[in-house]
Tab-separated table of N, CA, C and O in Angstrom:
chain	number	residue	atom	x	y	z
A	2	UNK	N	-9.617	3.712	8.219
A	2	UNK	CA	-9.573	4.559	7.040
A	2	UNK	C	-8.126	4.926	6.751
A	2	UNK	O	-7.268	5.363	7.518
A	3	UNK	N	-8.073	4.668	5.576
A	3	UNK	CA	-6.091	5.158	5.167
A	3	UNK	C	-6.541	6.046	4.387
A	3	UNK	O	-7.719	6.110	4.036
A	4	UNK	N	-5.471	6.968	3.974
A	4	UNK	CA	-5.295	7.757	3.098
A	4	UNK	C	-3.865	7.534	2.101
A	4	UNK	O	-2.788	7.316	2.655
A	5	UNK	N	-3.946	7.594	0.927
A	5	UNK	CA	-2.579	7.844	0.030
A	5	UNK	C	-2.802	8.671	-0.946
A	5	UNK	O	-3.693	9.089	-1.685
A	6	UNK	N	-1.357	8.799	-0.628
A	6	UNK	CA	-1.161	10.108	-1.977
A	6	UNK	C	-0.384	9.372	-3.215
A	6	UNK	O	0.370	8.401	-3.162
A	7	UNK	N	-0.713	9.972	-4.102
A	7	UNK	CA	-0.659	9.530	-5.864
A	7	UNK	C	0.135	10.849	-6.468
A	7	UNK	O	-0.508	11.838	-6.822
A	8	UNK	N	1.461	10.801	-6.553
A	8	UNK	CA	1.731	11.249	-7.724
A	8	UNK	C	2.040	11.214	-8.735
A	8	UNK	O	3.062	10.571	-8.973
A	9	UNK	N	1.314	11.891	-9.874
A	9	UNK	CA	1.785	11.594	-11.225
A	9	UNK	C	2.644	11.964	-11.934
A	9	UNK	O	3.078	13.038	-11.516
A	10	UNK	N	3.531	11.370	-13.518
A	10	UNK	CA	4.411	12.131	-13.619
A	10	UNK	C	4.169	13.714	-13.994
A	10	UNK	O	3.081	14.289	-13.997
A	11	UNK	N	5.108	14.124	-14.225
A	11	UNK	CA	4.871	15.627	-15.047
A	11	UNK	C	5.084	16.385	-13.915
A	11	UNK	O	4.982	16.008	-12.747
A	12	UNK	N	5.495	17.865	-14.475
A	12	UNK	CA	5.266	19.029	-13.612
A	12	UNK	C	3.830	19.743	-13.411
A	12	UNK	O	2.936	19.386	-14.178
A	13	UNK	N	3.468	20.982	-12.180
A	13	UNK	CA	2.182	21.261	-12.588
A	13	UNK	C	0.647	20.726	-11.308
A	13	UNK	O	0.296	20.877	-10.138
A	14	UNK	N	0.405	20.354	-12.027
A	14	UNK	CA	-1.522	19.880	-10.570
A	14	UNK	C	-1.028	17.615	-10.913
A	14	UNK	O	-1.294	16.718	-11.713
A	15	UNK	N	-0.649	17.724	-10.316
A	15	UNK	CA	-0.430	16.232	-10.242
A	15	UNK	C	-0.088	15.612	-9.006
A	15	UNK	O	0.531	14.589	-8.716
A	16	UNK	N	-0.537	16.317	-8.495
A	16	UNK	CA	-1.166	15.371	-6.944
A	16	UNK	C	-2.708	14.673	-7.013
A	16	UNK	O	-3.597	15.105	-7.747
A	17	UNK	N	-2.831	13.694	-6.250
A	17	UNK	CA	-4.011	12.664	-6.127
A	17	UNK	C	-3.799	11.916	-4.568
A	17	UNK	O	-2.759	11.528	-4.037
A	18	UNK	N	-5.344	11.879	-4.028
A	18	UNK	CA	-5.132	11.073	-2.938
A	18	UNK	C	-6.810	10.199	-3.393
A	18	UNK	O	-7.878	10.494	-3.931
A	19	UNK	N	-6.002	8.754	-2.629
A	19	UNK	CA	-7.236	7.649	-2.566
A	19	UNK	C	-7.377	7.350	-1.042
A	19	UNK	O	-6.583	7.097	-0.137
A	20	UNK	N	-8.571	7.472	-1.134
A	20	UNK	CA	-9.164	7.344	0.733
A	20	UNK	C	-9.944	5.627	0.415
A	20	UNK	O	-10.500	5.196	-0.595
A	21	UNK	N	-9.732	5.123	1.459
A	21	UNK	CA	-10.116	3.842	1.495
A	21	UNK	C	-11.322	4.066	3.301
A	21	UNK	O	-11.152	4.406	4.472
A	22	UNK	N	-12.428	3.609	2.412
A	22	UNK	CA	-13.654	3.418	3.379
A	22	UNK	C	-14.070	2.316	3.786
A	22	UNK	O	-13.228	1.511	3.390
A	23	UNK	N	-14.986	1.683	4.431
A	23	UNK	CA	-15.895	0.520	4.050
A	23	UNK	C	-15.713	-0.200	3.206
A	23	UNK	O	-16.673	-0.800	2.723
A	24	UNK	N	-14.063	-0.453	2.595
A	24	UNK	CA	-13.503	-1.499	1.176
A	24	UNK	C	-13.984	-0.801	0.209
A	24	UNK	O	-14.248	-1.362	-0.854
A	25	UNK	N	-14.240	0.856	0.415
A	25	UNK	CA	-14.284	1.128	-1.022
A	25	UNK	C	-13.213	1.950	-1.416
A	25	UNK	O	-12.563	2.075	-0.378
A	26	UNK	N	-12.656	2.574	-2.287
A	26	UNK	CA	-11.334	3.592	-2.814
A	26	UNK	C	-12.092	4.739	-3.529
A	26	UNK	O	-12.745	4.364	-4.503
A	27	UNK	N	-12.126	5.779	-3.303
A	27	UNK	CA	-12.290	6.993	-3.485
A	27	UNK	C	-11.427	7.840	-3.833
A	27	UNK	O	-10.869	8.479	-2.940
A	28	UNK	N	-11.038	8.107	-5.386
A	28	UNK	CA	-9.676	8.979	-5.697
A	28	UNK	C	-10.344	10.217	-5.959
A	28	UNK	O	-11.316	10.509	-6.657
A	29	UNK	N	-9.396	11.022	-5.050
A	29	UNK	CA	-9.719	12.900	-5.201
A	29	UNK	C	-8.451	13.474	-5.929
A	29	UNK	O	-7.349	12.926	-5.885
A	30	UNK	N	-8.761	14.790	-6.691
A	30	UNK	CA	-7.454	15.627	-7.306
A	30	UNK	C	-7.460	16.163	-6.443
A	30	UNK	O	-8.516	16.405	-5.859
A	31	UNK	N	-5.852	16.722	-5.843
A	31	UNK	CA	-6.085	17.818	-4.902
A	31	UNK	C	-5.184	18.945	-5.672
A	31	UNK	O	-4.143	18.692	-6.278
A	32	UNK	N	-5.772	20.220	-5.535
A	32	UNK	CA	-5.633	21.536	-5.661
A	32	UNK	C	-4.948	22.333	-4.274
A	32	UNK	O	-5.596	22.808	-3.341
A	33	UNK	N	-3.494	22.330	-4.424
A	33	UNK	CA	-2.569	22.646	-3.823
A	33	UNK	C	-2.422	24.310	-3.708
A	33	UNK	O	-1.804	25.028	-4.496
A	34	UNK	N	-3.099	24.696	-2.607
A	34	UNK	CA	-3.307	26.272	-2.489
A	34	UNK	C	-2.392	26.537	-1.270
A	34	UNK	O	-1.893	25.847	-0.380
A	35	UNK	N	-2.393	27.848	-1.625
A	35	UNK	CA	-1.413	28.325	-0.674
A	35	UNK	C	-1.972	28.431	1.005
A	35	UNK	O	-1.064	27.972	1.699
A	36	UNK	N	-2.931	28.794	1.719
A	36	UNK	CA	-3.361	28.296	2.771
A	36	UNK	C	-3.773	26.954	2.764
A	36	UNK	O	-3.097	26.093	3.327
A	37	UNK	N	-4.685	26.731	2.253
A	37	UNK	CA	-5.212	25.104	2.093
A	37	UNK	C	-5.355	24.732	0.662
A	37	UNK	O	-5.215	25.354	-0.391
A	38	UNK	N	-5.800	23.066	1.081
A	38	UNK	CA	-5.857	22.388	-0.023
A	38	UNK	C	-7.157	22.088	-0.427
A	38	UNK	O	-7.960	21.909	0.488
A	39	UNK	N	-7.726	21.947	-2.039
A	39	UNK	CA	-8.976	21.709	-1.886
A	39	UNK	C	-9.285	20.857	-2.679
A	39	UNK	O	-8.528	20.926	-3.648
A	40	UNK	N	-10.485	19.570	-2.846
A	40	UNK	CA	-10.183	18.149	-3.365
A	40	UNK	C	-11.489	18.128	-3.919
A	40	UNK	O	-12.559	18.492	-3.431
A	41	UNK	N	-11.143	17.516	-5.296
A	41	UNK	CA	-12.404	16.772	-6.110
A	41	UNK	C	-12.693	15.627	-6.585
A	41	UNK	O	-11.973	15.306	-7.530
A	42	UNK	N	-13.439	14.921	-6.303
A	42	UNK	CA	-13.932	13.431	-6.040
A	42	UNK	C	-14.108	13.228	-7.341
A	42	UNK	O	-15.021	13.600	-8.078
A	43	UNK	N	-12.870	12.419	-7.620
A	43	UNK	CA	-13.583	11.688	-9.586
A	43	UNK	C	-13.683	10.058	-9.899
A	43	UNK	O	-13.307	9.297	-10.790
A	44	UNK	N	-14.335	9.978	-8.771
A	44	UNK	CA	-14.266	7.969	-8.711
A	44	UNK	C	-14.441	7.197	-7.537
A	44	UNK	O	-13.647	7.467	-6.636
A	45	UNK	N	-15.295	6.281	-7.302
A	45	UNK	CA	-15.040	5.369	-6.450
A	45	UNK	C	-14.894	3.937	-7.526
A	45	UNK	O	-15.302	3.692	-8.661
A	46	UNK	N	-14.004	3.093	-6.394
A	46	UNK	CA	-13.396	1.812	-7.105
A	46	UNK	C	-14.001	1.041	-5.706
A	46	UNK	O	-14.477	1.384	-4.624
A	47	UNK	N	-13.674	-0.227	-6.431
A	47	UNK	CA	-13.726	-1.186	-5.570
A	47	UNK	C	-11.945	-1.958	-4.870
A	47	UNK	O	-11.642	-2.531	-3.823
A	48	UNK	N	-11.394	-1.673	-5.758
A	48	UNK	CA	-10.085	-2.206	-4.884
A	48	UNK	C	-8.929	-0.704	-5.232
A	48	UNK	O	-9.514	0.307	-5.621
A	49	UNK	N	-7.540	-0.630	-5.100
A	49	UNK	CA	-6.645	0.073	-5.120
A	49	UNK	C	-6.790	0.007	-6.630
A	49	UNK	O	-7.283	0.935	-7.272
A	50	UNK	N	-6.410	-0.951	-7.098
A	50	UNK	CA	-5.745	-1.068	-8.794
A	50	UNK	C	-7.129	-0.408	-9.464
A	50	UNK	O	-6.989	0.258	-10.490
A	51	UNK	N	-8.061	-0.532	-9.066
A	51	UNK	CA	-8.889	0.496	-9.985
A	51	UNK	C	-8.853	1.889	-10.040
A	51	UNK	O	-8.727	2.745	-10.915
A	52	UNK	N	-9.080	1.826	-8.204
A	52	UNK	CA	-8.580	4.082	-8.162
A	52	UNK	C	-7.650	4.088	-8.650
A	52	UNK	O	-7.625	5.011	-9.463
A	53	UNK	N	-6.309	3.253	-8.623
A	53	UNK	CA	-4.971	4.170	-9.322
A	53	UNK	C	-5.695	4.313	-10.789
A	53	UNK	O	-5.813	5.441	-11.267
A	54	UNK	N	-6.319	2.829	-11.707
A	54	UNK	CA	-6.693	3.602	-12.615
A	54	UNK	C	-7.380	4.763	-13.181
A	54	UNK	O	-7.125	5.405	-14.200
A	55	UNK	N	-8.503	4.930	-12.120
A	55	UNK	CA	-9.208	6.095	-12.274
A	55	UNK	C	-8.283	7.585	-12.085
A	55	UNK	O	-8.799	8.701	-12.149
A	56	UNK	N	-7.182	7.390	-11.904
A	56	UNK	CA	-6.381	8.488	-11.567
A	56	UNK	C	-6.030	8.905	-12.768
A	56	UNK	O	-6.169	10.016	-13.278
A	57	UNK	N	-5.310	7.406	-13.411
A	57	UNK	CA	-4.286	7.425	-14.455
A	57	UNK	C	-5.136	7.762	-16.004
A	57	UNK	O	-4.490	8.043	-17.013
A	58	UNK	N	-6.407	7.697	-16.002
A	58	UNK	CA	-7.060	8.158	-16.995
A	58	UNK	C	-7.588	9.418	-16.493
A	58	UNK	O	-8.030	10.143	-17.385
A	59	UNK	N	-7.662	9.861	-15.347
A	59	UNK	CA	-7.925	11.453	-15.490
A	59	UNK	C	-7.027	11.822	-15.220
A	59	UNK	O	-7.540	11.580	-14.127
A	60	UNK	N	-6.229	12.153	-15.067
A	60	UNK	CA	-4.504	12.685	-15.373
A	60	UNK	C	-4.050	12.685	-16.824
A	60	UNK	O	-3.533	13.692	-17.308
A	61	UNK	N	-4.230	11.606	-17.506
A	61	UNK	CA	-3.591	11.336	-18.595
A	61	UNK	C	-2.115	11.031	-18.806
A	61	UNK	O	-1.605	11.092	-19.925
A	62	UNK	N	-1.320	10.645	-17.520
A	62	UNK	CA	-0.685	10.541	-17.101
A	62	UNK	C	-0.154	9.111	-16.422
A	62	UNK	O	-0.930	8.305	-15.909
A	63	UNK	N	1.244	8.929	-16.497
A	63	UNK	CA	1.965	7.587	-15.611
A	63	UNK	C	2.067	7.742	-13.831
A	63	UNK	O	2.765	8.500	-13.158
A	64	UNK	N	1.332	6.971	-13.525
A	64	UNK	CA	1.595	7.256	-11.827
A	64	UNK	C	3.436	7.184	-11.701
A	64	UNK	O	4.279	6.600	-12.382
A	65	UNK	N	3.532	8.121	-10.434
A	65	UNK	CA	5.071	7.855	-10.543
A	65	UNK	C	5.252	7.426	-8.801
A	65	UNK	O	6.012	6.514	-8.478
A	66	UNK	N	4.498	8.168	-7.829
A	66	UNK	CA	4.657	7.698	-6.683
A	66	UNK	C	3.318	7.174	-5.810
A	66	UNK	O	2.345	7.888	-6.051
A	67	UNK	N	3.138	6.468	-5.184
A	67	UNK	CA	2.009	6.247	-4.249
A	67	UNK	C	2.305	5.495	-2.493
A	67	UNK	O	2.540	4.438	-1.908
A	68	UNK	N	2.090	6.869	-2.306
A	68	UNK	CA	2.643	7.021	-0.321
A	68	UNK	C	1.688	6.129	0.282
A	68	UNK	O	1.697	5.946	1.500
């Protein structure tokens, strides 16, 4: 299981992580709180290039980094 982080451009809630399972991609928003962080599931893909898309249309936004 990997994990990456997605950031998009802009200032603001533009963090994203895609978890990779069983060959599937699962992109979460994460909500950057001051004790913890807390994540909402808006997609499973079948390869990378789809979660980034699923990112990049709920963002509305240009990916700018992916760790």
């Amino acid at each position: 299981m990997k994990d990456r982080k997605v950031v998009v451009q802009g200032g603001g809630r533009n963090l994203y992580r895609v978890s990779e399972y069983n060959g599937k991609f699962t992109a979460y928003k994460v909500d950057v709180g001051f004790l913890s962080n807390s994540t909402s599931n808006i997609g499973t893909a079948r390869t990378l290039d789809d979660a980034l898309a699923l990112i990049k249309s709920h963002s509305g936004r240009e990916i700018k980094e992916v760790k």
